[in-house]
Short mmCIF file of C-alpha atoms in Angstrom, two decimals:
data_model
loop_
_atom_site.label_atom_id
_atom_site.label_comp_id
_atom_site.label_asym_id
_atom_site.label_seq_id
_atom_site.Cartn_x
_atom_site.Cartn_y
_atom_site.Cartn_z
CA UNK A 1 -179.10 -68.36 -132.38
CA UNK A 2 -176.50 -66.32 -130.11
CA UNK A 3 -176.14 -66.84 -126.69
CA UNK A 4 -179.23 -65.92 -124.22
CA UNK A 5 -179.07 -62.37 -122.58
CA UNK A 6 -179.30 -64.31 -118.88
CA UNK A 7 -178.89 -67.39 -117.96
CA UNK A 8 -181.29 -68.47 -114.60
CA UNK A 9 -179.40 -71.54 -112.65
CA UNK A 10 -181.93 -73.35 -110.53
CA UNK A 11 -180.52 -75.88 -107.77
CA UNK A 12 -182.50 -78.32 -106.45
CA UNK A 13 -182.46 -80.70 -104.09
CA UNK A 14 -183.13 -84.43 -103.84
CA UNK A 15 -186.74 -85.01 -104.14
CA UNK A 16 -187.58 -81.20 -104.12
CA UNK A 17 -190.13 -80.01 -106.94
CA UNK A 18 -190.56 -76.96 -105.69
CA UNK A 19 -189.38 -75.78 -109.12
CA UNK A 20 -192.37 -76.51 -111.16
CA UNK A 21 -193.97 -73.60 -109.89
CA UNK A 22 -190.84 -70.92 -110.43
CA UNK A 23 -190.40 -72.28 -113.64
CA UNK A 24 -194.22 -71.46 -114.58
CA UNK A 25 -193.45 -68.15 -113.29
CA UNK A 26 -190.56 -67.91 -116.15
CA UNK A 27 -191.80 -66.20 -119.24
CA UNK A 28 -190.75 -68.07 -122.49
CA UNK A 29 -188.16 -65.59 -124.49
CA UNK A 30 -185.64 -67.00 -127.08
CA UNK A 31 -183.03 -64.72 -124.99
CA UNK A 32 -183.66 -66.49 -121.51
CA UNK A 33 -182.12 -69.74 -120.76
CA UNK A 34 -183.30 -71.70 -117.54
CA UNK A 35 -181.06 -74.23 -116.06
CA UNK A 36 -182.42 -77.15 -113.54
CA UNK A 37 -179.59 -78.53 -112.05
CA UNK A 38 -180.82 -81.89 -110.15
CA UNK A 39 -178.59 -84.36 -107.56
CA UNK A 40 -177.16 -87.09 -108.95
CA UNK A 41 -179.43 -90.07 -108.32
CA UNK A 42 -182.68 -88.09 -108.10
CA UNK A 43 -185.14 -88.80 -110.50
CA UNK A 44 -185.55 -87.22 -113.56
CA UNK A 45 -188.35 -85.23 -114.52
CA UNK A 46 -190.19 -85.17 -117.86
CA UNK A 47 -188.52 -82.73 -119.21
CA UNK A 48 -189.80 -79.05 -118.76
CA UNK A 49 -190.32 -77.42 -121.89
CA UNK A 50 -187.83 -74.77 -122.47
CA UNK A 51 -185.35 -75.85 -120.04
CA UNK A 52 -182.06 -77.67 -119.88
CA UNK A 53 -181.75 -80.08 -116.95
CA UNK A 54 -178.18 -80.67 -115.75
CA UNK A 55 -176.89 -83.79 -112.75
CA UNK A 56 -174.38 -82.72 -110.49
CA UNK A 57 -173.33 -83.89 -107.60
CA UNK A 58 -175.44 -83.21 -104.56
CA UNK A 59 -175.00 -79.96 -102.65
CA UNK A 60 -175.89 -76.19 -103.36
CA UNK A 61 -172.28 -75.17 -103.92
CA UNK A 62 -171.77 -78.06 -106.15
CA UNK A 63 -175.40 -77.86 -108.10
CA UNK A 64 -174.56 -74.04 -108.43
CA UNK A 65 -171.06 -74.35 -110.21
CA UNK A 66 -172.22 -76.89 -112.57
CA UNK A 67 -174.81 -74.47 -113.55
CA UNK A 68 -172.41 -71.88 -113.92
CA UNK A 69 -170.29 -74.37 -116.04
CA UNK A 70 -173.04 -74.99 -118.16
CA UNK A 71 -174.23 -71.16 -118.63
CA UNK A 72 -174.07 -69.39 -121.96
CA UNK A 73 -175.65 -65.85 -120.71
CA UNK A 74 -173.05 -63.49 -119.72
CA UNK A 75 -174.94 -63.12 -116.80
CA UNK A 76 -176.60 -65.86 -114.28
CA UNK A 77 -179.37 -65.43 -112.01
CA UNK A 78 -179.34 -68.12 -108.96
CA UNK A 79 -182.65 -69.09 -107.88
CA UNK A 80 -183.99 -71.55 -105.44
CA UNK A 81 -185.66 -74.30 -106.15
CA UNK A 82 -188.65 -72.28 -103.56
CA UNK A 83 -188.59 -69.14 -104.85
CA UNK A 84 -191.30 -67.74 -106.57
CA UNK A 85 -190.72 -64.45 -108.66
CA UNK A 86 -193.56 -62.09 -110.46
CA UNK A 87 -193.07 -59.85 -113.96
CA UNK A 88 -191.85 -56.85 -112.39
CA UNK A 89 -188.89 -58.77 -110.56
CA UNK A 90 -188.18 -60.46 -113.92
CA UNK A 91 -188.25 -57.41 -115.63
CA UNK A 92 -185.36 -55.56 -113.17
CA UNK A 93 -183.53 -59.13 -113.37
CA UNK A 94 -183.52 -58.47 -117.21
CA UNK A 95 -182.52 -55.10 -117.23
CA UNK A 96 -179.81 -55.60 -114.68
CA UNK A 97 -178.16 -58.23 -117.79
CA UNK A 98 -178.80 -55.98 -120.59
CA UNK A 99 -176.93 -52.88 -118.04
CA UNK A 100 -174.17 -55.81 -117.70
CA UNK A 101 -173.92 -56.32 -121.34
CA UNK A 102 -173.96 -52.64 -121.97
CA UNK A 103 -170.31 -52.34 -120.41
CA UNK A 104 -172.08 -51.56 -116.89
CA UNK A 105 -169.45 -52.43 -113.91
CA UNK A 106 -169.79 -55.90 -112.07
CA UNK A 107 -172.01 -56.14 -109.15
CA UNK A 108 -173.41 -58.40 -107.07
CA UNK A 109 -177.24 -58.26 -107.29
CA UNK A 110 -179.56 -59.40 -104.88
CA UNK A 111 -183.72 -58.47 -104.32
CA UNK A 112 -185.70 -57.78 -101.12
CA UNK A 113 -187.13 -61.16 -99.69
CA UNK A 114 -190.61 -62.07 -98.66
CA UNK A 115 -192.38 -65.43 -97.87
CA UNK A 116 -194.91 -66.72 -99.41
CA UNK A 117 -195.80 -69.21 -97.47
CA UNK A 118 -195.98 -69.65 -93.26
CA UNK A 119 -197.11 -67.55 -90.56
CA UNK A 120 -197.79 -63.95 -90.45
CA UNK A 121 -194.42 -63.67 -88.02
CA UNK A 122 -192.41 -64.20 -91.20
CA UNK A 123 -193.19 -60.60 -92.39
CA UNK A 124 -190.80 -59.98 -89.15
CA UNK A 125 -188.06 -62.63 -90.86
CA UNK A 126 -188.35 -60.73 -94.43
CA UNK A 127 -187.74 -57.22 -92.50
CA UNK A 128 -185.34 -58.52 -90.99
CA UNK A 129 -183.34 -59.63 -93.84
CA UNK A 130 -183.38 -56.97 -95.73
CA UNK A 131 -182.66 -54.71 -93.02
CA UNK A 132 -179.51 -56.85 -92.81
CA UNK A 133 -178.90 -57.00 -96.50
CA UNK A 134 -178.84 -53.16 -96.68
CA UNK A 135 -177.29 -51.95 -93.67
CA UNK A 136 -175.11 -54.82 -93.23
CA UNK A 137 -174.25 -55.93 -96.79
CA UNK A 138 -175.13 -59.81 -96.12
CA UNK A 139 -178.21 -60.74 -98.64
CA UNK A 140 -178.22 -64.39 -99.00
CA UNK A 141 -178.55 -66.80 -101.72
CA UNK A 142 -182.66 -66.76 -101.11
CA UNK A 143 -182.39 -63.43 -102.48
CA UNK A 144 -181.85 -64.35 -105.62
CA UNK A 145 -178.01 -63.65 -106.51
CA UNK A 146 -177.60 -61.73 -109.91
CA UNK A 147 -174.33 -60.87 -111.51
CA UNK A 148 -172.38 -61.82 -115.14
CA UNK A 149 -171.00 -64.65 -115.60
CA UNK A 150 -167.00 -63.94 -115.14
CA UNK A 151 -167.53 -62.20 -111.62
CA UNK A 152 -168.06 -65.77 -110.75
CA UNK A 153 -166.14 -67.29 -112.42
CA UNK A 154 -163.27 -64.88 -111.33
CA UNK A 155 -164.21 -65.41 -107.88
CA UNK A 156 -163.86 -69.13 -108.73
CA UNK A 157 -167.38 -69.97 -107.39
CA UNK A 158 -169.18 -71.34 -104.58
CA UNK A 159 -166.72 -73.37 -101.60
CA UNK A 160 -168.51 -76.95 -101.59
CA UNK A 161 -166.41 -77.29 -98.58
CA UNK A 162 -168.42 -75.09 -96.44
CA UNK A 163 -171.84 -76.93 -96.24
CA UNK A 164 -174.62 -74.67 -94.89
CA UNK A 165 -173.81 -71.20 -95.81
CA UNK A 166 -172.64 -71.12 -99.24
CA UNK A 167 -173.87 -67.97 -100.06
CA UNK A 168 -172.77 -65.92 -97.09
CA UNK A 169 -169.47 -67.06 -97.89
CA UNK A 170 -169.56 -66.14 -101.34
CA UNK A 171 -171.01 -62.52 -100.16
CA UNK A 172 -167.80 -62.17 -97.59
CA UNK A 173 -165.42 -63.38 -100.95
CA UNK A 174 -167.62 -60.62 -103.13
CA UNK A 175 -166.43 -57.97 -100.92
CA UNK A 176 -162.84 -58.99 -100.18
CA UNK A 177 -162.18 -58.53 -103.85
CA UNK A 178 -164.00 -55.26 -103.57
CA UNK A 179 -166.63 -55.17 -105.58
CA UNK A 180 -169.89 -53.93 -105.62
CA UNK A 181 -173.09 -55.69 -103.86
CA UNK A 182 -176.28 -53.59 -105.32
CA UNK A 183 -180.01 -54.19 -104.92
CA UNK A 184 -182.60 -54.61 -107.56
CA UNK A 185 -186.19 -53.74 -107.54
CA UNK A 186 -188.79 -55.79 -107.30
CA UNK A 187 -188.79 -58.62 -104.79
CA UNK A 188 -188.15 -62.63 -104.40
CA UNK A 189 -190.36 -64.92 -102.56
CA UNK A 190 -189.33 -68.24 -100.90
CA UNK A 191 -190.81 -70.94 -98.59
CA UNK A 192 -191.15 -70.83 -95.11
CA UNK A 193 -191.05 -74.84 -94.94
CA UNK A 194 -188.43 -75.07 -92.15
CA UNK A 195 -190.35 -72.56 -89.56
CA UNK A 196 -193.36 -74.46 -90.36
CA UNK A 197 -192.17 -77.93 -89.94
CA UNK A 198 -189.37 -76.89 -86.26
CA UNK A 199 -191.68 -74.18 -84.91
CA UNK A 200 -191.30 -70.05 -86.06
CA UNK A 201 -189.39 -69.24 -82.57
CA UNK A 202 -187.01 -72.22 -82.51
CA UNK A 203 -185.87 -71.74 -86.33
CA UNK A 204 -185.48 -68.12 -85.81
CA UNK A 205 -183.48 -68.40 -83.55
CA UNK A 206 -181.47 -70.70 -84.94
CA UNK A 207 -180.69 -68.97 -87.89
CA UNK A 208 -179.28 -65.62 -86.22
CA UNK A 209 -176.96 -68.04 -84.24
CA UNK A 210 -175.45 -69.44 -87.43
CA UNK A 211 -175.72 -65.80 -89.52
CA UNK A 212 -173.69 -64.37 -86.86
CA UNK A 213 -171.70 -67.57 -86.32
CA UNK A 214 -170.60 -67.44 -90.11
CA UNK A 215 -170.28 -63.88 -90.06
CA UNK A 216 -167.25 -64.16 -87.86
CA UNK A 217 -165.96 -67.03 -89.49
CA UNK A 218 -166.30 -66.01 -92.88
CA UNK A 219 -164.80 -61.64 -92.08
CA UNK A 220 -161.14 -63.00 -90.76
CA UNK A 221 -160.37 -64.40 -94.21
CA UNK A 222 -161.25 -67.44 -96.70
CA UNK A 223 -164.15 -69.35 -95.85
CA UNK A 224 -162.48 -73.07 -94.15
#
């Protein structure tokens, strides 16, 4: 059998099964290959039919290069553990690898984000990040990062040594090299966990301070 058309690299973290449910929402194609990636010392899971699980160490940056590692589609889709996807995202997710594998030039992919969880204030959280992914060029890794295999490789990865924002990081790297960030259609939906556990206003906020916080950090040069 030759090697899948994507590869779909799923981090998750200790004690999260969150995945269960995006891997149900997976369709079952001999040209997909889906790759849990689970923290060292969590438990194992019986193992989900039609996926590989991989132990890393524990951390998103980590988690996500040993998926990457591990991936034999020339391109990888990153999804959260909490994201939930339907066909019609799938389907622009597939026909953004088979572009790639036509000779299509590298981009970073990323989809609109909505919640499917929380309260109805989080429709103002999902306009808001796109609003920012578009105008701004900052999507984030909830948005379900799509791009072959040797832009990230050539980029050499995610920087473990940043800790919370990973992915903004890797956008700021994306676009010192120059190349391309483009949106997909269809949508992503992830968890609203965090609002609902430390309140909508107090997590809100807190999350614009560090966006704008890393935003500065991450625009003078290499992430620290």
């Amino acid at each position: 059998m030759g090697a899948p058309v994507l590869s779909i690299v799923i981090p998750a973290g200790p004690g999260d099964r969150d995945w269960t449910a995006l891997l149900d929402d997976l369709p079952a194609s001999d040209d997909l290959e889906r790759l849990l990636v689970l923290a060292e010392g969590d438990a194992l899971p019986v193992g989900p039919t039609g996926t590989r699980v991989i132990v890393a160490p524990a951390g998103r940056a980590r988690q996500i290069n040993a998926g990457l590692r591990e991936a034999r589609g020339a391109t990888v889709w990153i999804l959260h553990a909490d994201t939930r996807i339907d066909g019609n995202t799938f389907a622009a997710a597939r026909d953004a690898a088979l572009g790639f594998a036509r000779g299509e030039a590298p981009a970073l992919c990323w989809f609109n984000l909505a919640f499917h969880d929380g309260p109805r204030a989080m429709a103002i959280n999902a306009f808001g990040a796109n609003l920012r992914s578009r105008w701004f060029g900052m999507p984030f890794g909830d948005q379900g990062f799509l791009a072959p295999r040797t832009l990230f490789e050539s980029l050499g990865g995610f920087d473990p040594s940043v800790g919370r924002g990973e992915d903004h990081a890797f956008v700021h790297t994306v676009r010192r090299a120059g190349l391309p960030l483009r949106r997909l259609r269809g949508r992503v939906a992830t968890s609203a966990r965090r609002y609902i556990e430390h309140g909508w206003w107090r997590t809100t906020r807190e999350h614009l301070r560090l966006t704008w916080q890393q935003r500065r950090a991450f625009s003078r040069g290499p992430a620290p």
